[in-house]
Every structure is written in C-alpha cells, then in structure tokens.
Coordinates of C-alpha atoms in Angstrom, one line a residue:
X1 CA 95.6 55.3 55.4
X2 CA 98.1 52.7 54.1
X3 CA 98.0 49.1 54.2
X4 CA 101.0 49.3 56.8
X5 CA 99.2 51.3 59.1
X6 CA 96.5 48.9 59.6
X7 CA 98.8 45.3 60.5
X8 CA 99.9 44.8 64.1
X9 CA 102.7 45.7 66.1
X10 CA 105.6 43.8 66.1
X11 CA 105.5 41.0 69.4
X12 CA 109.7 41.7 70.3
X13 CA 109.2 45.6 69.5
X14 CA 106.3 45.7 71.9
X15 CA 108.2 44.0 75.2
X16 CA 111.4 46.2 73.9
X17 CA 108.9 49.3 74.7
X18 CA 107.2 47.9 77.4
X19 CA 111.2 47.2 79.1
X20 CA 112.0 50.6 77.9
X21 CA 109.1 52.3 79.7
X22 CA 109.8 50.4 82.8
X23 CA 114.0 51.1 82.9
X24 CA 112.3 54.9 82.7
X25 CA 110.3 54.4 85.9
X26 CA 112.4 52.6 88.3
X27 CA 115.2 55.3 87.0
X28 CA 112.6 58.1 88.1
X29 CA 111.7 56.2 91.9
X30 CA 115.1 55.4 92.1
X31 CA 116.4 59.2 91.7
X32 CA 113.8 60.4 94.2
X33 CA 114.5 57.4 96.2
X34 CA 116.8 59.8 98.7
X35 CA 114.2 62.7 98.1
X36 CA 111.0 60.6 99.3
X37 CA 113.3 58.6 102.2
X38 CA 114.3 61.8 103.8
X39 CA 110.5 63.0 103.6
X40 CA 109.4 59.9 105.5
X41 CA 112.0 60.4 107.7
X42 CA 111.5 64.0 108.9
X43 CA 108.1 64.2 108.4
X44 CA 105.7 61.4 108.3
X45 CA 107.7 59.3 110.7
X46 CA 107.8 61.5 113.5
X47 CA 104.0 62.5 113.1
X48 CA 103.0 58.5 113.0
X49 CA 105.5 58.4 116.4
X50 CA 103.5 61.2 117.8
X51 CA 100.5 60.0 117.1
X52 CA 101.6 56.1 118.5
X53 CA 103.0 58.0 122.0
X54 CA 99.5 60.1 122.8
X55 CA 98.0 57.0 123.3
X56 CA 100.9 55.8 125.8
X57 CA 102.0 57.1 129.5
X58 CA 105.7 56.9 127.9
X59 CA 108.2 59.3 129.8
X60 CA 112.2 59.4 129.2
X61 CA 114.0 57.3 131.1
X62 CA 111.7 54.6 131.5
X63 CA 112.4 50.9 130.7
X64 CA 108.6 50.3 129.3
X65 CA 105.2 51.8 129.1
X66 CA 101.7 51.0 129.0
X67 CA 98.8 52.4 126.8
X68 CA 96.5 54.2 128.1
X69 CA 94.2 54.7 124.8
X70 CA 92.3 57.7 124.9
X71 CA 92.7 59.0 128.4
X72 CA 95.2 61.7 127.3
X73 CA 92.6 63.0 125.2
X74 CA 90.4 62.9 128.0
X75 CA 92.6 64.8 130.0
X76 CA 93.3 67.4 127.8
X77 CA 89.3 67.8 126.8
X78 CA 87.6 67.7 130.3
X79 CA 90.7 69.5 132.9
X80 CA 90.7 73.4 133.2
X81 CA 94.0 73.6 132.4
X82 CA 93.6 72.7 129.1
X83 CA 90.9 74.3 128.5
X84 CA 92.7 77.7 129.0
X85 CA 95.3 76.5 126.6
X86 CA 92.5 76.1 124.0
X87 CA 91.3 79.6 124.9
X88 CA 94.7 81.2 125.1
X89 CA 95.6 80.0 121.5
X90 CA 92.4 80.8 119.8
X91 CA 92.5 84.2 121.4
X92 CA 96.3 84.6 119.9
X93 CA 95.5 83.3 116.3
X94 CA 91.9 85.2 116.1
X95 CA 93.8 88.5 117.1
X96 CA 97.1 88.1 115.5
X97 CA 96.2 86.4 112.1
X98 CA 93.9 89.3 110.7
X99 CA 95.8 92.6 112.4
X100 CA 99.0 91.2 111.3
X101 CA 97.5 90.3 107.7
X102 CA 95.6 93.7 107.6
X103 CA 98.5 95.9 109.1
X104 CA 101.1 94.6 106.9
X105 CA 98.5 95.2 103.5
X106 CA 98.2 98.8 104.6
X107 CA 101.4 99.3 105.3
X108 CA 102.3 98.0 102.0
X109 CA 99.9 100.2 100.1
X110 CA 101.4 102.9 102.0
X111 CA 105.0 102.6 101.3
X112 CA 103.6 102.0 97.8
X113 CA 102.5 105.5 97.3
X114 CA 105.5 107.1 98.4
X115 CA 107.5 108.9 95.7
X116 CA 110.8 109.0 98.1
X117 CA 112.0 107.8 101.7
X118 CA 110.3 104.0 100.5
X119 CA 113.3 102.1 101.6
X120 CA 113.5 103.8 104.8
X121 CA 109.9 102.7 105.8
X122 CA 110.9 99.4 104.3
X123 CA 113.7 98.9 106.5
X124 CA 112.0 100.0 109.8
X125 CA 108.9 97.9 109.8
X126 CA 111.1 94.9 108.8
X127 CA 113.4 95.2 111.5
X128 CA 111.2 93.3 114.6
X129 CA 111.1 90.3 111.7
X130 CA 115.0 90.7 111.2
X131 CA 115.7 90.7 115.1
X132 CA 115.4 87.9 117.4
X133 CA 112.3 87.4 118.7
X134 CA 114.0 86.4 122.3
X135 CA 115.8 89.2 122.5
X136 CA 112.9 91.5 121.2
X137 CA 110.9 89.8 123.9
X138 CA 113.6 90.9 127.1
X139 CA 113.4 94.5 125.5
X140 CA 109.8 94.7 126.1
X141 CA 109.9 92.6 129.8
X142 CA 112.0 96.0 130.2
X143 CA 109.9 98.2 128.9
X144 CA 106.9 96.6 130.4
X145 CA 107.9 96.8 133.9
X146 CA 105.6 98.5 136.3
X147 CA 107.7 100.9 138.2
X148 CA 110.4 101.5 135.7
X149 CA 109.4 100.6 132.5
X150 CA 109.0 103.4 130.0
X151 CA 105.1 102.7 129.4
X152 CA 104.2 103.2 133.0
X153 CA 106.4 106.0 133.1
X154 CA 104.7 107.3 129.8
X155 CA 101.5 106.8 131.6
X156 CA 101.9 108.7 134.9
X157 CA 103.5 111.4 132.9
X158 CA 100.1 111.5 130.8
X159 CA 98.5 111.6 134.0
X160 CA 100.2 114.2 135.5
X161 CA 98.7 116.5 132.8
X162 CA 95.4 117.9 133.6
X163 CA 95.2 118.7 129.9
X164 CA 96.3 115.2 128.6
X165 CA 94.1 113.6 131.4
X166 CA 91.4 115.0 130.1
X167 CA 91.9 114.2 126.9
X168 CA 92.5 110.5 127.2
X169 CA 90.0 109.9 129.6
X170 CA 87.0 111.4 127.6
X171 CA 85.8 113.9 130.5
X172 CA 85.2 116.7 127.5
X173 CA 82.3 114.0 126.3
X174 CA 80.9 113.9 129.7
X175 CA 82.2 111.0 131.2
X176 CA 83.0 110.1 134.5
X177 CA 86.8 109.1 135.0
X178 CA 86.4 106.0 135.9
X179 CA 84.2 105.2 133.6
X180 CA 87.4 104.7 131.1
X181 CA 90.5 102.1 131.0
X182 CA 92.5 105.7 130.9
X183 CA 90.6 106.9 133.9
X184 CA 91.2 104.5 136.0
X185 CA 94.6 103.8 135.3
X186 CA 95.2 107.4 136.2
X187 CA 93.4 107.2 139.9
X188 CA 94.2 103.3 140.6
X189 CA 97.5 103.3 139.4
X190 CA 99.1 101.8 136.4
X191 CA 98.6 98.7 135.1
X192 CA 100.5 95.1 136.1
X193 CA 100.9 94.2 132.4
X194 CA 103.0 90.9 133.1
X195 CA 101.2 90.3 136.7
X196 CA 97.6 90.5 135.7
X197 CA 95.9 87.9 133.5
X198 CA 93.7 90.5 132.0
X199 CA 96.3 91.9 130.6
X200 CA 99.0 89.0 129.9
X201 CA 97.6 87.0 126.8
X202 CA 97.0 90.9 125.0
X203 CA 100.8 91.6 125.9
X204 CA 101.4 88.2 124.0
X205 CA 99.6 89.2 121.4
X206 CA 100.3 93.0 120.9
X207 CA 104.5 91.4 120.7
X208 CA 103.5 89.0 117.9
X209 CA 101.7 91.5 115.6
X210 CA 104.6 93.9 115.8
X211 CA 106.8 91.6 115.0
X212 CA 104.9 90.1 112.3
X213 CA 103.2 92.2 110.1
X214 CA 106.1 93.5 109.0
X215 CA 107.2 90.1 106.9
X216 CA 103.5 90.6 105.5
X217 CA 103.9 93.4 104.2
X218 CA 107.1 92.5 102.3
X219 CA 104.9 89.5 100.7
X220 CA 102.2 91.9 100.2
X221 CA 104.9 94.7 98.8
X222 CA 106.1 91.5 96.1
X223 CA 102.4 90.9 94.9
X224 CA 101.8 94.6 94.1
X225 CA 104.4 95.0 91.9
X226 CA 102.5 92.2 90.1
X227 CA 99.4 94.4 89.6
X228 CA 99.8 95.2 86.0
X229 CA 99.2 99.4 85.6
X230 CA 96.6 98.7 82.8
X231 CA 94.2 97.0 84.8
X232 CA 94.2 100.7 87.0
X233 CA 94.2 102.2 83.7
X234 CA 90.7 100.1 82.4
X235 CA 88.9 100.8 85.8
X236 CA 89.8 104.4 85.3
X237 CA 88.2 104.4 82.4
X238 CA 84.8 102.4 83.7
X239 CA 84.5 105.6 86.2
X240 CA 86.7 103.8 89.4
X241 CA 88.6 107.2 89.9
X242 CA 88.5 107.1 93.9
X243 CA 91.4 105.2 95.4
X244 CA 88.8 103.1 97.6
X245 CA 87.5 102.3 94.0
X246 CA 90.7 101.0 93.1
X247 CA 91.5 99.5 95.6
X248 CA 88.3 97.0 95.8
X249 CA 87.7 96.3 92.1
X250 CA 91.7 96.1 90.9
X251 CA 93.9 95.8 93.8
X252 CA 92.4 93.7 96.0
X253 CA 91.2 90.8 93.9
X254 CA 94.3 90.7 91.9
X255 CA 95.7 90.4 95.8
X256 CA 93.6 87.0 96.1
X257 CA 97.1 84.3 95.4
X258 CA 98.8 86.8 97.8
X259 CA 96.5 87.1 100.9
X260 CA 96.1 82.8 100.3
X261 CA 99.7 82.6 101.2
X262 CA 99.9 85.3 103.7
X263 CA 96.7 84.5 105.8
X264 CA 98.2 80.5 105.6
X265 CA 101.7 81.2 106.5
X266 CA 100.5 83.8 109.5
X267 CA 98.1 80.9 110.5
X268 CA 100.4 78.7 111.0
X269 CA 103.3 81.5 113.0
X270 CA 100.3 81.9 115.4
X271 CA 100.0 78.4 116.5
X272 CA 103.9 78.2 116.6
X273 CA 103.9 81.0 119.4
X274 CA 106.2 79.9 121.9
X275 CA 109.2 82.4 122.3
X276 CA 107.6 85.0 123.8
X277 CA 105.5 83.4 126.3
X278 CA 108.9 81.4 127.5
X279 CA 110.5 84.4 128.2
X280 CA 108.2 86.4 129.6
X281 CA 106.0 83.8 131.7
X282 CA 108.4 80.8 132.2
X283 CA 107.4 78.5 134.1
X284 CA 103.8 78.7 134.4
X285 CA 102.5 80.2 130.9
X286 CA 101.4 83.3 132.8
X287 CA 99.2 85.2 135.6
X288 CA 96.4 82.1 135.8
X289 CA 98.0 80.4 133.0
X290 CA 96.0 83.3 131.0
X291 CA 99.0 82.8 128.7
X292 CA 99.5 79.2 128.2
X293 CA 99.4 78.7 124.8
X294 CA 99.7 74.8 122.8
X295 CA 103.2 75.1 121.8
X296 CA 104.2 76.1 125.2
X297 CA 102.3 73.5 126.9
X298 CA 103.6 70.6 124.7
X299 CA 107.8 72.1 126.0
X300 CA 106.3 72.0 129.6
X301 CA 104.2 68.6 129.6
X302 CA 106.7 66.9 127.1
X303 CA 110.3 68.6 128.2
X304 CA 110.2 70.0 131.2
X305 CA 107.8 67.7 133.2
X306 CA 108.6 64.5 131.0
X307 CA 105.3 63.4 130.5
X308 CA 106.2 62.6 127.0
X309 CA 102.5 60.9 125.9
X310 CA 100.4 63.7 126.6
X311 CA 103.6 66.3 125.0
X312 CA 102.6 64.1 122.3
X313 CA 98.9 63.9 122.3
X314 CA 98.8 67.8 122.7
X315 CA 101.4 67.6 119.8
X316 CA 98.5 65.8 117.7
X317 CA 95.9 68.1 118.9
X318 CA 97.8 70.9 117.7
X319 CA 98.8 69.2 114.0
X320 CA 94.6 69.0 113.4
X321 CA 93.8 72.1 114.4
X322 CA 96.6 73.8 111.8
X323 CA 95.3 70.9 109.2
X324 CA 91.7 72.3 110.0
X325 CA 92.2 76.3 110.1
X326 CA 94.6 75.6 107.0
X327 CA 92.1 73.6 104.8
X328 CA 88.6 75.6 106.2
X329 CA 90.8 79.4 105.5
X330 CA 92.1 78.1 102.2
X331 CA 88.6 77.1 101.2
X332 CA 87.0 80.1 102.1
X333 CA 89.6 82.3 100.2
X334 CA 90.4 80.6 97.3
X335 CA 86.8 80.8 95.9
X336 CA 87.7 84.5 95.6
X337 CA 91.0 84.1 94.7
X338 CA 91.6 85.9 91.1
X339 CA 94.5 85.0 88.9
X340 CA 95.3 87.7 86.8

C-alpha cells in the first residue's frame, strides 16, 4: 500500500460520481417509465377498482351509489346460491387440475417412447387445445343430446347386446343390474346429461380435461427433452433397470420446474372456466345451478344482471382464492422441486 492509497477522495470528484450515479437512475425509471405505467394501468388499477366497487351497490347507468361495506360479502358467504358456486368451482379445479396434469404426463411419456407415428399422436391430442373451445363446446351439446346424440345412441346400442350388457353391467361377478350406473342406465333409460345436476358439473368437467391435457403434455413433452440420457445411464448403473425405477428416481424429480409451471398454469385455466358452461347452461349455470361456476357468476351478477358491486366482490373473491391455491400449490411443490 502506497501513500496515495491511504489520502481521501477528492470533494468535486465525489459529487461528479454521486451526479453520475443518479443521471444512471432516473435514466433507468425513466425508460421503464412506459413499462411500469402500462402495468399500473392494466393491472393494479383495475384490481384496486374491483376491490373499491365490492364494497358499493354501483350498477351501470346510475348517477351515484352508496356503500354498502361488507354486505356483499355477506351475501355471497351466507345465500345458497353462492354457496353452490363455491362447490361447483372446487369440484371443477380438484377434478380438472390433477387429471389434466397427470393425463397430459402420461401421454407425454407415451409419445416419448414411440420410435415412429410421434408427430401423429402429437397432433391429435393437441387439436381440442388448437380448436375453439365454443365451438368444441356445441359439438358436444350435439353429441350429448338425449335422443339423438351419438352417446345415448352408443349406449342403447350397448344395451341391446345381451353380451355387452353383461359385460358392462358386472352380472358375470354376481351383481344385480341395478346395482350398477351401467345397469340402470340400460333398464331406466339413458341418462339426461345436460338436464340432470348429477350429471352437469361432470359434463363441465370431463370437456375441460379433454381439452386441456393436451397443452400439458406439450409442456411436459419440452421438459423431457431436458432430461439429460446420463442421469438414465447412472441409475442404470445403481440397479434402477425397471422403467417405474426410472421413472421415480430420474424422471420425475428432474420433472419438479416442469410440473411447478404446469400444475400453476392449469390452476389458474380452472378457475377461468367460463366458455363451456355459457354455452351449454346459459342463463342459469345449469340443472340447480349444479354448474354455476365463479367466472360465470361474476358475467351474470356483473353483465348480465348489472349488479356491478357484487360482479366485483365475487371478482375479489375469486383473485384470493387463485392468490391462495397459487402460493399454498407452489409451496408444497417447490420443496421437491429438483434443478438439474
């Protein structure tokens, strides 16, 4: 160490740095400047304007409007009708999220193993994601119907088989017709999938795994081709020789970044379901509202019936459950989440 290095810094060379570093920031906010405006204006400002209108009885058209404080809430937590659109969304997102998350993983490790006719597989499970989901939705209305919908027609045909009959309905084990879903459908006639509320929010749900697990797998397709060959090769070696093996100590956990995002994305989907219930149950979200999911119910409280404060408290209901099943899901998984 030299004399030099010891005496202080100049007085004018420290304010020239001190200027220097502060042109640099206000040149950094000022080029995110349109960045962070148009952030605040799509996102945080209508979320703040949600969250200001749930406590309000504002409707379009109105000069003025009073607040109400909490007694949206209140409605929304204590009337029945609300209480089936809780039940209906849980019951989509608890059977979508992991059938579409676990369909679209085995369908990927399928098409993986194929040495030829990959793209064709590729191409057919990815077509409900390509296609409209309206359109997808009339298609099965159609197919759905109950005196000329291919299913039911599929069905009576089945049951017009003693052979078939049999078969489906379990009699070889034993069991008495009706006894079975198969058995009875056979002797009471086929089911009212659309008209009956035991069988509308399954409907719902059966439409949004098939057209869903196919984008999963093509996120789950990306992330094996990630998987490096050694780490097979090294597990091979350790005595993992079964594909099961394989699959639990080398595939899966090097899987863990990949099922994060698709378990989060698909999380989120579910609680956006609103097509297909609009086309297939509009107005009235179903047989008993047995269908009457949250995204549905804000179009109908906020849009269609112009109740605009409790569209938005529902609105605000739905934003914390997402922030929730997001943060909980992401906690959960991450822990095993390997990075390799």
């Amino acid at each position: 160490m030299t004399a030099t290095d010891t005496l202080p810094i100049d007085p004018p060379r420290r304010r020239r740095a001190v200027d220097a570093d502060r042109r640099q920031a206000g040149a950094g906010w000022l080029m995110s400047a349109p960045a962070l405006a148009l952030m605040l204006t799509i996102l945080i400002a209508p979320v703040l304007l949600a969250v200001v209108l749930s406590f309000t009885d504002y409707a379009l058209g109105n000069p003025g409007f009073n607040w109400v404080g909490l007694e949206n809430y209140q409605r929304i937590f204590t009337r029945s009708t609300y209480a089936k659109m809780l039940g209906a969304t849980l019951t989509y997102v608890l059977t979508v999220v992991p059938l579409s998350v676990g369909l679209g993983l085995g369908a990927a490790l399928l098409i993986q193993s194929l040495s030829r006719g990959a793209g064709v597989y590729k191409a057919i499970y990815f077509l409900p994601v390509m296609a409209t989901l309206l359109a997808m939705t009339i298609v099965w209305q159609l197919m759905l119907h109950p005196s000329i919908g291919v299913v039911n027609r599929g069905l009576e045909w089945v049951c017009a088989q003693p052979a078939l009959e049999g078969l489906f309905s379990l009699s070889f084990l034993g069991l008495a017709p009706e006894s079975t879903w198969f058995g009875r459908v056979c002797s009471e006639g086929t089911p009212l999938w659309l008209g009956d509320r035991d069988y509308a929010i399954w409907v719902v749900c059966f439409i949004g795994i098939w057209q869903g697990f196919g984008f999963n797998m093509v996120l789950y397709l990306a992330g094996l081709t990630g998987v490096s060959r050694d780490l097979y090769a090294a597990a091979e070696m350790d005595g993992a020789r079964s594909g099961w093996e394989r699959f639990r100590l080398v595939t899966w956990p090097a899987l863990g970044p990949t099922t994060v995002f698709v378990v989060t994305i698909t999380c989120i989907r579910a609680f956006q379901a609103f097509d297909t219930v609009e086309a297939l149950f509009s107005p009235g979200g179903g047989p008993g509202k047995s269908a009457y999911v949250m995204m549905f119910a804000i179009y109908e409280k906020g849009v269609t019936q112009n109740l605009v404060g409790l569209g938005a408290a529902i609105t605000v209901l739905f934003l914390v459950f997402v922030m929730i099943l997001t943060l909980i899901q992401r906690w959960f998984t991450e822990r095993k989440v390997h990075y390799a």
